[in-house]
Amino acid sequence: MAVSKSSFNFQKADLQRAEEHNLRTSKITYLLKHIDSNKVNENKRYMDYDKFKKLAIDSYKQKHNQSMQKKQVDNLFLEAVINLKKEHNVEDIENLFNELKKEFTGFELLDISIHRDEGVFLDSPYPENELIYDSINLKWYHDDLDVTDKIIDYKPSKDIFYNEDTKTWYLDKEFKIKADMTKLQLKMNYHVHTIFSLYDLDTCKSARLNRTKMSLLQTKVAEFLKMERGTVWSKTKRKNHWQIKDEHAKVREQKLKKKASENDLKEIIKQQRKELQKLGAKREEHAKLEALHKSLKIQLEDDNLSIEDIENIVSNASYFKTEYEKLKIRIDEIINENIELKESLKDVKDEVEIYKQVIKTLEADIEELKNKSAMYLNLNTDISKELKQAKFTLTSLYNELEKLKESNKNLHSENIDLKEYIQALEIENDKLRKENTSLHETIDNMDENSHINIMNRIKQHTNNYQSKTEPLEESSNQNNSKRKFRKK
């Protein structure tokens, strides 16, 4: 089994793009769509980027008594892509960065995203686990030998396409030519994206990596991850990535134009036959296709026809191309009409659901109004009874008040008469007191007979006084009687 090559390549991080790519929130076309990214990938955030930036700037100023330079702030965050083996996990990457921090300082790890949803399909005479891919030069190696020309790779959504409805891989976007997966091997591209900084929060310094230290770093990474060390740097000028990629595409195109086999022809004709059936082609069209099949079979033996050549001949055959195009156009029209009908039906369903909800709401409102109406009717009955009782009570109180007013008038008049009578009695009383005093003085100067006469006179006066006070007592009794009635 070949040992995977290590690679630790980093550059200034574009944090927004990196986050969207690493968390798979952006559109990525080359993923293996039959693999659930949410289940196989791992993501872990150690510190918020803004928080780390503030800590770095503040600690640098406190340590060096000056502000961090703008260039250093701009290059504070780096992104590294590291090759991995299938068994590597988040803990392995954490330990790797701890080792790098001990060796070089810095390497403050902020974010990890392990991706296990990328790879290519290989048409190869060698087992995929014995192959090593040189991502710099875009070459395949087997036992240290360059075998690139013997291998054809199929990149997802570029050279091979996944139909999610049928769960099948095809060699074209229209899903006409089914890929023979028995001939292809899946070569996974396990790797991790890391966001980190060379600024060390402990020492308040940034790690400085010259060419020698970079070479040492690559060695350390390979040793720690137990992978083969990548190509050591040399003075040979390398072509840029895009130049190598263009050359690789040309080589691949030539390899794809290799002579087609009889099985390849059968597969292409089979797919075309299915397409005609789907389009509802007539028997004559099928007969013409079979005749073409025989002609191509003879031509295949004489000429070096490639798969691409056969596909072009079959798809462009003039005797059924026109009919095919007509049928395809009609099918496209029907599909579009069907889509429109589905959209209309969806809108209708949505409206029906809305109306159902409205009806439910109205029914609930009606039920609530019924309950409130019954409650208000009962309340109105109770209030009517209370109003009648209050009206009766108010009338009784009013009549009682009128009686009290009349009684008060009588009492007021009697009170005036009593006051006048009391005043007359007080005058009479003063006269009697004076007369009594005069009599007592006379008594003191009189003899016994005279005394008796005087006492008789006093007695007579007393009797007269009592007879005068009787009306007052009667009036007083009458007043008391009236007061008692008023209390009742």
Short mmCIF file of C-alpha atoms in Angstrom, two decimals:
data_model
loop_
_atom_site.label_atom_id
_atom_site.label_comp_id
_atom_site.label_asym_id
_atom_site.label_seq_id
_atom_site.Cartn_x
_atom_site.Cartn_y
_atom_site.Cartn_z
CA MET A 1 0.00 0.00 0.00
CA ALA A 2 1.34 3.43 -0.93
CA VAL A 3 2.06 5.91 1.84
CA SER A 4 0.16 9.17 1.41
CA LYS A 5 2.26 12.27 0.85
CA SER A 6 2.05 15.10 3.33
CA SER A 7 1.46 18.70 2.38
CA PHE A 8 1.14 21.85 4.52
CA ASN A 9 0.41 24.83 2.27
CA PHE A 10 -0.80 28.11 3.73
CA GLN A 11 -1.62 31.64 2.66
CA LYS A 12 -3.35 34.77 3.96
CA ALA A 13 -6.88 33.82 4.98
CA ASP A 14 -9.99 35.25 3.35
CA LEU A 15 -12.10 34.64 6.44
CA GLN A 16 -15.55 35.00 4.88
CA ARG A 17 -14.75 32.83 1.84
CA ALA A 18 -12.96 30.29 4.04
CA GLU A 19 -15.88 30.01 6.45
CA GLU A 20 -18.43 29.55 3.65
CA HIS A 21 -16.24 26.92 1.94
CA ASN A 22 -15.25 25.06 5.09
CA LEU A 23 -18.79 24.88 6.48
CA ARG A 24 -20.19 24.02 3.03
CA THR A 25 -22.57 26.99 3.01
CA SER A 26 -21.33 28.18 -0.41
CA LYS A 27 -22.08 26.40 -3.69
CA ILE A 28 -19.36 23.82 -4.40
CA THR A 29 -19.80 21.82 -7.60
CA TYR A 30 -17.01 19.23 -7.30
CA LEU A 31 -18.19 17.47 -4.11
CA LEU A 32 -19.11 13.79 -4.07
CA LYS A 33 -22.86 14.30 -3.96
CA HIS A 34 -23.62 10.73 -2.93
CA ILE A 35 -21.82 11.42 0.37
CA ASP A 36 -23.57 13.38 3.13
CA SER A 37 -21.16 16.19 4.05
CA ASN A 38 -22.94 16.84 7.35
CA LYS A 39 -22.19 13.31 8.52
CA VAL A 40 -18.57 12.85 7.39
CA ASN A 41 -17.02 16.31 7.87
CA GLU A 42 -15.79 17.73 11.20
CA ASN A 43 -15.71 21.40 12.22
CA LYS A 44 -14.44 23.01 15.40
CA ARG A 45 -13.98 26.70 16.36
CA TYR A 46 -11.54 27.50 19.17
CA MET A 47 -11.79 31.28 19.34
CA ASP A 48 -13.79 34.01 17.66
CA TYR A 49 -11.68 35.82 15.04
CA ASP A 50 -12.54 39.32 16.28
CA LYS A 51 -11.77 38.32 19.87
CA PHE A 52 -8.34 36.93 18.88
CA LYS A 53 -7.58 40.07 16.85
CA LYS A 54 -8.37 42.32 19.85
CA LEU A 55 -6.28 40.14 22.20
CA ALA A 56 -3.35 40.21 19.77
CA ILE A 57 -3.43 43.99 19.27
CA ASP A 58 -3.87 44.72 23.01
CA SER A 59 -1.16 42.27 24.15
CA TYR A 60 1.31 43.57 21.53
CA LYS A 61 0.81 47.18 22.65
CA GLN A 62 1.14 46.23 26.32
CA LYS A 63 4.31 44.18 25.68
CA HIS A 64 6.12 46.48 23.22
CA ASN A 65 4.63 49.83 24.25
CA GLN A 66 3.63 50.56 20.65
CA SER A 67 0.79 49.70 18.28
CA MET A 68 0.93 46.67 16.01
CA GLN A 69 1.78 47.64 12.43
CA LYS A 70 -1.07 47.62 9.90
CA LYS A 71 0.69 45.05 7.71
CA GLN A 72 1.01 42.70 10.67
CA VAL A 73 -2.68 43.17 11.54
CA ASP A 74 -3.71 42.51 7.91
CA ASN A 75 -1.70 39.27 7.85
CA LEU A 76 -2.79 38.12 11.29
CA PHE A 77 -4.92 35.23 10.01
CA LEU A 78 -3.62 32.42 7.77
CA GLU A 79 -5.31 29.42 6.18
CA ALA A 80 -3.50 26.11 5.75
CA VAL A 81 -4.63 23.08 3.75
CA ILE A 82 -3.09 19.86 5.10
CA ASN A 83 -3.28 16.42 3.48
CA LEU A 84 -4.64 13.70 5.76
CA LYS A 85 -5.17 9.96 5.91
CA LYS A 86 -8.59 8.45 6.44
CA GLU A 87 -7.99 7.76 10.15
CA HIS A 88 -6.87 11.30 11.10
CA ASN A 89 -9.22 13.34 13.30
CA VAL A 90 -9.52 16.73 15.03
CA GLU A 91 -7.37 15.65 17.98
CA ASP A 92 -4.49 14.80 15.61
CA ILE A 93 -4.56 18.32 14.16
CA GLU A 94 -4.70 19.89 17.63
CA ASN A 95 -1.63 17.89 18.69
CA LEU A 96 0.17 18.79 15.45
CA PHE A 97 -0.29 22.52 16.09
CA ASN A 98 0.86 22.12 19.69
CA GLU A 99 4.07 20.58 18.36
CA LEU A 100 4.54 23.34 15.78
CA LYS A 101 3.97 25.99 18.48
CA LYS A 102 6.72 24.43 20.63
CA GLU A 103 9.09 24.34 17.67
CA PHE A 104 8.43 27.74 16.05
CA THR A 105 6.17 29.65 18.54
CA GLY A 106 2.92 31.09 17.18
CA PHE A 107 0.65 28.63 15.35
CA GLU A 108 -2.36 29.69 17.44
CA LEU A 109 -5.14 27.39 16.17
CA LEU A 110 -8.51 29.14 15.68
CA ASP A 111 -10.56 26.86 13.42
CA ILE A 112 -10.52 23.30 12.00
CA SER A 113 -12.58 21.84 9.14
CA ILE A 114 -11.83 18.24 8.12
CA HIS A 115 -13.30 17.35 4.71
CA ARG A 116 -14.13 13.79 3.73
CA ASP A 117 -16.51 14.58 0.84
CA GLU A 118 -14.02 15.24 -1.96
CA GLY A 119 -12.34 12.86 -4.40
CA VAL A 120 -12.14 11.59 -8.00
CA PHE A 121 -13.04 8.38 -9.85
CA LEU A 122 -10.11 6.63 -11.53
CA ASP A 123 -10.00 4.40 -14.56
CA SER A 124 -6.74 2.76 -13.51
CA PRO A 125 -4.93 -0.57 -13.88
CA TYR A 126 -3.64 -0.09 -10.32
CA PRO A 127 -5.54 -0.26 -7.00
CA GLU A 128 -6.36 3.25 -5.83
CA ASN A 129 -4.74 2.64 -2.42
CA GLU A 130 -1.40 2.04 -4.18
CA LEU A 131 -1.49 5.35 -6.01
CA ILE A 132 -0.11 8.69 -4.84
CA TYR A 133 -1.23 11.97 -6.36
CA ASP A 134 1.18 14.89 -6.73
CA SER A 135 -1.16 17.87 -6.32
CA ILE A 136 1.62 20.32 -7.30
CA ASN A 137 2.48 18.73 -10.64
CA LEU A 138 -0.87 16.96 -11.10
CA LYS A 139 0.74 13.55 -11.57
CA TRP A 140 -0.05 10.03 -10.42
CA TYR A 141 2.64 7.71 -9.03
CA HIS A 142 2.77 3.97 -8.45
CA ASP A 143 5.84 2.57 -6.69
CA ASP A 144 7.53 5.95 -7.34
CA LEU A 145 6.88 5.62 -11.09
CA ASP A 146 4.93 8.27 -13.00
CA VAL A 147 1.83 6.46 -14.30
CA THR A 148 -0.21 9.55 -15.17
CA ASP A 149 -0.58 8.51 -18.81
CA LYS A 150 -2.15 5.19 -17.74
CA ILE A 151 -4.81 6.73 -15.55
CA ILE A 152 -7.94 8.64 -16.47
CA ASP A 153 -9.55 10.59 -13.65
CA TYR A 154 -13.20 11.65 -13.59
CA LYS A 155 -13.87 14.74 -11.50
CA PRO A 156 -17.43 15.08 -10.08
CA SER A 157 -19.65 17.60 -11.89
CA LYS A 158 -16.99 18.02 -14.57
CA ASP A 159 -16.22 14.61 -16.06
CA ILE A 160 -18.79 12.48 -14.25
CA PHE A 161 -22.26 13.50 -13.03
CA TYR A 162 -24.49 12.16 -10.23
CA ASN A 163 -28.24 11.83 -10.75
CA GLU A 164 -29.76 12.21 -7.29
CA ASP A 165 -33.13 10.83 -8.46
CA THR A 166 -31.75 7.53 -9.78
CA LYS A 167 -28.68 7.47 -7.47
CA THR A 168 -26.54 6.75 -10.53
CA TRP A 169 -23.38 8.26 -12.09
CA TYR A 170 -23.36 9.37 -15.74
CA LEU A 171 -20.70 10.58 -18.17
CA ASP A 172 -22.84 13.50 -19.40
CA LYS A 173 -24.92 16.26 -17.85
CA GLU A 174 -28.09 15.05 -19.60
CA PHE A 175 -27.77 11.66 -17.83
CA LYS A 176 -27.84 9.72 -21.11
CA ILE A 177 -24.58 7.76 -20.91
CA LYS A 178 -24.42 5.67 -17.77
CA ALA A 179 -20.93 5.31 -16.27
CA ASP A 180 -19.63 1.78 -15.83
CA MET A 181 -18.80 1.99 -12.12
CA THR A 182 -17.31 -1.51 -12.16
CA LYS A 183 -14.35 -0.05 -14.06
CA LEU A 184 -13.91 2.99 -11.83
CA GLN A 185 -12.31 3.34 -8.41
CA LEU A 186 -13.03 6.16 -5.95
CA LYS A 187 -9.90 7.93 -4.74
CA MET A 188 -10.74 10.05 -1.70
CA ASN A 189 -9.05 13.37 -1.02
CA TYR A 190 -8.89 13.61 2.77
CA HIS A 191 -7.63 16.99 3.97
CA VAL A 192 -8.18 19.67 6.59
CA HIS A 193 -8.56 23.44 6.33
CA THR A 194 -7.18 25.30 9.36
CA ILE A 195 -7.37 28.98 10.27
CA PHE A 196 -4.44 29.95 12.49
CA SER A 197 -2.09 32.80 13.34
CA LEU A 198 1.70 32.97 13.59
CA TYR A 199 1.25 35.55 16.38
CA ASP A 200 1.88 33.96 19.78
CA LEU A 201 -0.40 35.28 22.53
CA ASP A 202 2.02 34.00 25.20
CA THR A 203 5.24 35.58 23.90
CA CYS A 204 3.52 38.47 22.05
CA LYS A 205 5.75 37.73 19.04
CA SER A 206 5.12 36.39 15.54
CA ALA A 207 6.89 33.26 14.28
CA ARG A 208 9.34 34.01 11.45
CA LEU A 209 9.60 31.21 8.90
CA ASN A 210 12.53 31.39 6.49
CA ARG A 211 13.17 28.78 3.76
CA THR A 212 15.05 26.51 6.16
CA LYS A 213 12.30 26.60 8.77
CA MET A 214 9.64 26.02 6.12
CA SER A 215 11.49 22.88 5.00
CA LEU A 216 11.75 21.76 8.63
CA LEU A 217 8.02 22.46 9.09
CA GLN A 218 7.12 20.17 6.15
CA THR A 219 9.31 17.43 7.65
CA LYS A 220 7.72 17.82 11.08
CA VAL A 221 4.23 17.62 9.60
CA ALA A 222 5.06 14.42 7.64
CA GLU A 223 6.64 12.77 10.69
CA PHE A 224 3.83 13.68 13.06
CA LEU A 225 1.04 12.56 10.70
CA LYS A 226 3.05 9.45 9.68
CA MET A 227 2.95 10.36 6.00
CA GLU A 228 5.58 10.49 3.27
CA ARG A 229 7.49 13.76 3.07
CA GLY A 230 6.56 15.85 0.01
CA THR A 231 9.10 16.91 -2.61
CA VAL A 232 11.96 18.89 -1.11
CA TRP A 233 12.36 22.38 -2.51
CA SER A 234 14.69 22.74 -5.49
CA LYS A 235 15.93 25.61 -7.64
CA THR A 236 14.16 24.24 -10.71
CA LYS A 237 11.58 26.75 -11.88
CA ARG A 238 8.12 25.27 -11.71
CA LYS A 239 5.21 26.04 -13.99
CA ASN A 240 2.29 27.70 -12.29
CA HIS A 241 -0.75 25.71 -11.23
CA TRP A 242 -2.92 26.80 -14.16
CA GLN A 243 -0.26 25.92 -16.77
CA ILE A 244 0.09 22.43 -15.29
CA LYS A 245 -3.68 22.07 -15.13
CA ASP A 246 -4.10 22.99 -18.82
CA GLU A 247 -1.44 20.48 -19.85
CA HIS A 248 -3.08 17.84 -17.68
CA ALA A 249 -6.47 18.50 -19.36
CA LYS A 250 -4.88 18.07 -22.80
CA VAL A 251 -3.27 14.78 -21.77
CA ARG A 252 -6.57 13.55 -20.34
CA GLU A 253 -8.41 14.50 -23.55
CA GLN A 254 -5.95 12.46 -25.61
CA LYS A 255 -6.35 9.47 -23.30
CA LEU A 256 -10.12 9.67 -23.62
CA LYS A 257 -9.77 9.46 -27.42
CA LYS A 258 -8.32 5.99 -27.23
CA LYS A 259 -9.92 3.38 -29.52
CA ALA A 260 -13.42 2.45 -28.44
CA SER A 261 -14.28 -1.18 -27.82
CA GLU A 262 -17.30 -3.11 -29.09
CA ASN A 263 -18.73 -2.95 -25.56
CA ASP A 264 -18.44 0.85 -25.64
CA LEU A 265 -20.40 0.87 -28.91
CA LYS A 266 -23.08 -1.41 -27.45
CA GLU A 267 -23.45 0.87 -24.40
CA ILE A 268 -23.82 4.00 -26.54
CA ILE A 269 -26.40 2.34 -28.84
CA LYS A 270 -28.24 1.00 -25.77
CA GLN A 271 -28.49 4.48 -24.30
CA GLN A 272 -29.67 5.91 -27.63
CA ARG A 273 -32.30 3.16 -27.92
CA LYS A 274 -33.65 4.03 -24.46
CA GLU A 275 -33.76 7.68 -25.43
CA LEU A 276 -35.81 6.90 -28.56
CA GLN A 277 -38.23 4.80 -26.51
CA LYS A 278 -38.60 7.61 -24.03
CA LEU A 279 -39.36 10.03 -26.87
CA GLY A 280 -41.92 7.66 -28.42
CA ALA A 281 -40.04 7.28 -31.69
CA LYS A 282 -41.56 5.16 -34.48
CA ARG A 283 -40.40 1.68 -35.52
CA GLU A 284 -38.64 3.16 -38.58
CA GLU A 285 -36.39 5.26 -36.36
CA HIS A 286 -35.41 2.23 -34.28
CA ALA A 287 -34.63 0.30 -37.49
CA LYS A 288 -32.37 3.13 -38.68
CA LEU A 289 -30.54 3.07 -35.31
CA GLU A 290 -29.93 -0.67 -35.58
CA ALA A 291 -28.60 -0.23 -39.12
CA LEU A 292 -26.27 2.47 -37.84
CA HIS A 293 -25.12 0.09 -35.09
CA LYS A 294 -24.10 -2.53 -37.68
CA SER A 295 -22.33 0.08 -39.80
CA LEU A 296 -20.36 1.40 -36.82
CA LYS A 297 -19.43 -2.12 -35.76
CA ILE A 298 -17.78 -2.72 -39.14
CA GLN A 299 -16.17 0.74 -39.07
CA LEU A 300 -14.85 0.05 -35.56
CA GLU A 301 -12.82 -2.87 -36.85
CA ASP A 302 -11.23 -0.82 -39.64
CA ASP A 303 -10.76 2.64 -38.03
CA ASN A 304 -9.51 3.89 -34.64
CA LEU A 305 -12.84 5.34 -33.51
CA SER A 306 -12.89 6.83 -30.03
CA ILE A 307 -15.86 6.85 -27.67
CA GLU A 308 -16.29 10.53 -28.40
CA ASP A 309 -16.31 9.84 -32.18
CA ILE A 310 -19.04 7.21 -31.82
CA GLU A 311 -21.15 9.50 -29.59
CA ASN A 312 -20.93 12.29 -32.16
CA ILE A 313 -21.87 9.98 -35.07
CA VAL A 314 -24.87 8.52 -33.27
CA SER A 315 -26.19 11.83 -31.93
CA ASN A 316 -25.76 13.60 -35.30
CA ALA A 317 -27.15 10.87 -37.60
CA SER A 318 -29.16 12.91 -40.15
CA TYR A 319 -31.89 10.31 -40.76
CA PHE A 320 -33.33 10.46 -37.29
CA LYS A 321 -31.76 13.59 -35.85
CA THR A 322 -34.57 15.86 -37.13
CA GLU A 323 -37.30 13.64 -35.72
CA TYR A 324 -35.35 13.29 -32.51
CA GLU A 325 -35.02 17.04 -32.14
CA LYS A 326 -38.73 17.52 -32.77
CA LEU A 327 -39.63 14.92 -30.19
CA LYS A 328 -37.15 16.38 -27.72
CA ILE A 329 -38.54 19.88 -28.24
CA ARG A 330 -42.07 18.55 -27.69
CA ILE A 331 -40.97 16.71 -24.56
CA ASP A 332 -39.28 19.85 -23.28
CA GLU A 333 -42.51 21.75 -23.91
CA ILE A 334 -44.50 19.11 -22.06
CA ILE A 335 -42.00 19.16 -19.20
CA ASN A 336 -42.24 22.96 -19.00
CA GLU A 337 -46.03 22.77 -19.10
CA ASN A 338 -45.91 20.14 -16.38
CA ILE A 339 -43.65 22.33 -14.29
CA GLU A 340 -46.04 25.26 -14.73
CA LEU A 341 -49.00 23.07 -13.79
CA LYS A 342 -47.13 21.83 -10.73
CA GLU A 343 -46.36 25.41 -9.74
CA SER A 344 -50.00 26.39 -10.26
CA LEU A 345 -51.15 23.36 -8.29
CA LYS A 346 -48.71 24.26 -5.56
CA ASP A 347 -50.10 27.81 -5.46
CA VAL A 348 -53.66 26.42 -5.29
CA LYS A 349 -52.66 24.04 -2.51
CA ASP A 350 -51.05 26.89 -0.65
CA GLU A 351 -54.22 28.99 -1.04
CA VAL A 352 -56.37 26.07 0.13
CA GLU A 353 -54.19 25.69 3.20
CA ILE A 354 -54.46 29.43 3.87
CA TYR A 355 -58.28 29.28 3.55
CA LYS A 356 -58.38 26.24 5.84
CA GLN A 357 -56.48 28.18 8.45
CA VAL A 358 -58.77 31.20 7.97
CA ILE A 359 -61.86 28.96 8.37
CA LYS A 360 -60.43 27.42 11.54
CA THR A 361 -59.76 30.89 12.91
CA LEU A 362 -63.28 32.09 12.02
CA GLU A 363 -64.87 28.99 13.59
CA ALA A 364 -62.90 29.62 16.76
CA ASP A 365 -63.99 33.31 16.72
CA ILE A 366 -67.65 32.31 16.20
CA GLU A 367 -67.52 29.85 19.09
CA GLU A 368 -65.94 32.50 21.29
CA LEU A 369 -68.63 35.04 20.28
CA LYS A 370 -71.36 32.49 21.11
CA ASN A 371 -69.92 31.98 24.57
CA LYS A 372 -69.60 35.73 25.10
CA SER A 373 -73.19 36.29 23.87
CA ALA A 374 -74.57 33.74 26.35
CA MET A 375 -72.53 35.28 29.12
CA TYR A 376 -73.75 38.81 28.25
CA LEU A 377 -77.41 37.62 28.17
CA ASN A 378 -77.09 36.13 31.66
CA LEU A 379 -75.30 39.25 32.84
CA ASN A 380 -78.03 41.48 31.36
CA THR A 381 -80.75 39.49 33.19
CA ASP A 382 -78.91 39.83 36.51
CA ILE A 383 -78.36 43.55 35.94
CA SER A 384 -82.08 44.07 35.14
CA LYS A 385 -83.06 42.38 38.41
CA GLU A 386 -80.58 44.47 40.35
CA LEU A 387 -81.82 47.67 38.66
CA LYS A 388 -85.45 46.89 39.59
CA GLN A 389 -84.44 46.21 43.20
CA ALA A 390 -82.37 49.39 43.31
CA LYS A 391 -85.25 51.41 41.85
CA PHE A 392 -87.65 50.05 44.50
CA THR A 393 -85.14 50.76 47.29
CA LEU A 394 -84.51 54.26 45.94
CA THR A 395 -88.26 55.02 45.86
CA SER A 396 -88.69 53.83 49.47
CA LEU A 397 -85.78 55.93 50.62
CA TYR A 398 -87.19 58.98 48.81
CA ASN A 399 -90.60 58.59 50.52
CA GLU A 400 -88.91 58.18 53.89
CA LEU A 401 -86.85 61.28 53.21
CA GLU A 402 -89.98 63.33 52.44
CA LYS A 403 -91.55 62.18 55.72
CA LEU A 404 -88.42 63.12 57.61
CA LYS A 405 -88.40 66.54 55.99
CA GLU A 406 -92.02 67.16 57.10
CA SER A 407 -91.27 65.92 60.63
CA ASN A 408 -88.23 68.17 60.77
CA LYS A 409 -90.38 71.19 59.90
CA ASN A 410 -92.80 70.38 62.79
CA LEU A 411 -89.92 69.91 65.20
CA HIS A 412 -88.39 73.20 64.14
CA SER A 413 -91.71 75.03 64.80
CA GLU A 414 -92.16 73.35 68.20
CA ASN A 415 -88.57 74.18 69.09
CA ILE A 416 -89.27 77.88 68.47
CA ASP A 417 -92.41 77.75 70.70
CA LEU A 418 -90.45 76.00 73.47
CA LYS A 419 -87.69 78.59 73.35
CA GLU A 420 -90.28 81.40 73.73
CA TYR A 421 -92.01 79.55 76.59
CA ILE A 422 -88.68 78.91 78.35
CA GLN A 423 -87.85 82.60 78.10
CA ALA A 424 -91.22 83.52 79.70
CA LEU A 425 -90.60 80.98 82.47
CA GLU A 426 -87.14 82.34 83.12
CA ILE A 427 -88.64 85.85 83.53
CA GLU A 428 -91.33 84.49 85.85
CA ASN A 429 -88.72 82.49 87.72
CA ASP A 430 -86.65 85.60 88.30
CA LYS A 431 -89.69 87.38 89.72
CA LEU A 432 -90.50 84.47 92.01
CA ARG A 433 -86.86 84.22 93.17
CA LYS A 434 -86.89 87.88 94.04
CA GLU A 435 -90.24 87.56 95.75
CA ASN A 436 -89.05 84.46 97.60
CA THR A 437 -85.99 86.30 98.83
CA SER A 438 -88.18 89.17 100.02
CA LEU A 439 -90.45 86.70 101.79
CA HIS A 440 -87.57 85.01 103.54
CA GLU A 441 -86.37 88.38 104.79
CA THR A 442 -89.90 89.20 106.01
CA ILE A 443 -90.14 85.77 107.70
CA ASP A 444 -87.00 86.32 109.58
CA ASN A 445 -88.55 89.52 111.04
CA MET A 446 -92.00 88.09 111.81
CA ASP A 447 -93.59 86.25 114.76
CA GLU A 448 -94.99 82.71 114.64
CA ASN A 449 -98.53 83.62 113.47
CA SER A 450 -97.22 85.79 110.83
CA HIS A 451 -94.86 83.00 109.86
CA ILE A 452 -97.70 80.56 109.34
CA ASN A 453 -99.53 83.02 107.20
CA ILE A 454 -96.51 83.58 105.13
CA MET A 455 -95.90 79.82 104.62
CA ASN A 456 -99.47 79.40 103.49
CA ARG A 457 -98.94 82.12 101.01
CA ILE A 458 -95.76 80.47 99.79
CA LYS A 459 -97.60 77.19 99.43
CA GLN A 460 -100.25 78.93 97.43
CA HIS A 461 -97.63 80.50 95.25
CA THR A 462 -96.02 77.10 94.76
CA ASN A 463 -99.29 75.53 93.70
CA ASN A 464 -99.79 78.33 91.27
CA TYR A 465 -96.29 77.75 89.87
CA GLN A 466 -96.88 74.05 89.38
CA SER A 467 -100.12 74.66 87.56
CA LYS A 468 -98.22 76.94 85.17
CA THR A 469 -95.46 74.42 84.45
CA GLU A 470 -97.81 71.53 83.51
CA PRO A 471 -98.21 72.65 79.86
CA LEU A 472 -94.40 72.64 79.54
CA GLU A 473 -94.18 69.04 80.73
CA GLU A 474 -96.95 67.98 78.35
CA SER A 475 -95.18 69.67 75.46
CA SER A 476 -91.94 67.96 76.43
CA ASN A 477 -93.69 64.57 76.41
CA GLN A 478 -95.12 65.26 73.00
CA ASN A 479 -91.66 66.13 71.63
CA ASN A 480 -90.19 62.94 73.01
CA SER A 481 -92.96 60.99 71.33
CA LYS A 482 -92.21 62.63 68.00
CA ARG A 483 -88.51 61.90 68.36
CA LYS A 484 -89.27 58.25 68.95
CA PHE A 485 -91.37 58.14 65.79
CA ARG A 486 -88.57 59.75 63.80
CA LYS A 487 -86.06 57.10 64.97
CA LYS A 488 -88.42 54.40 63.82
#
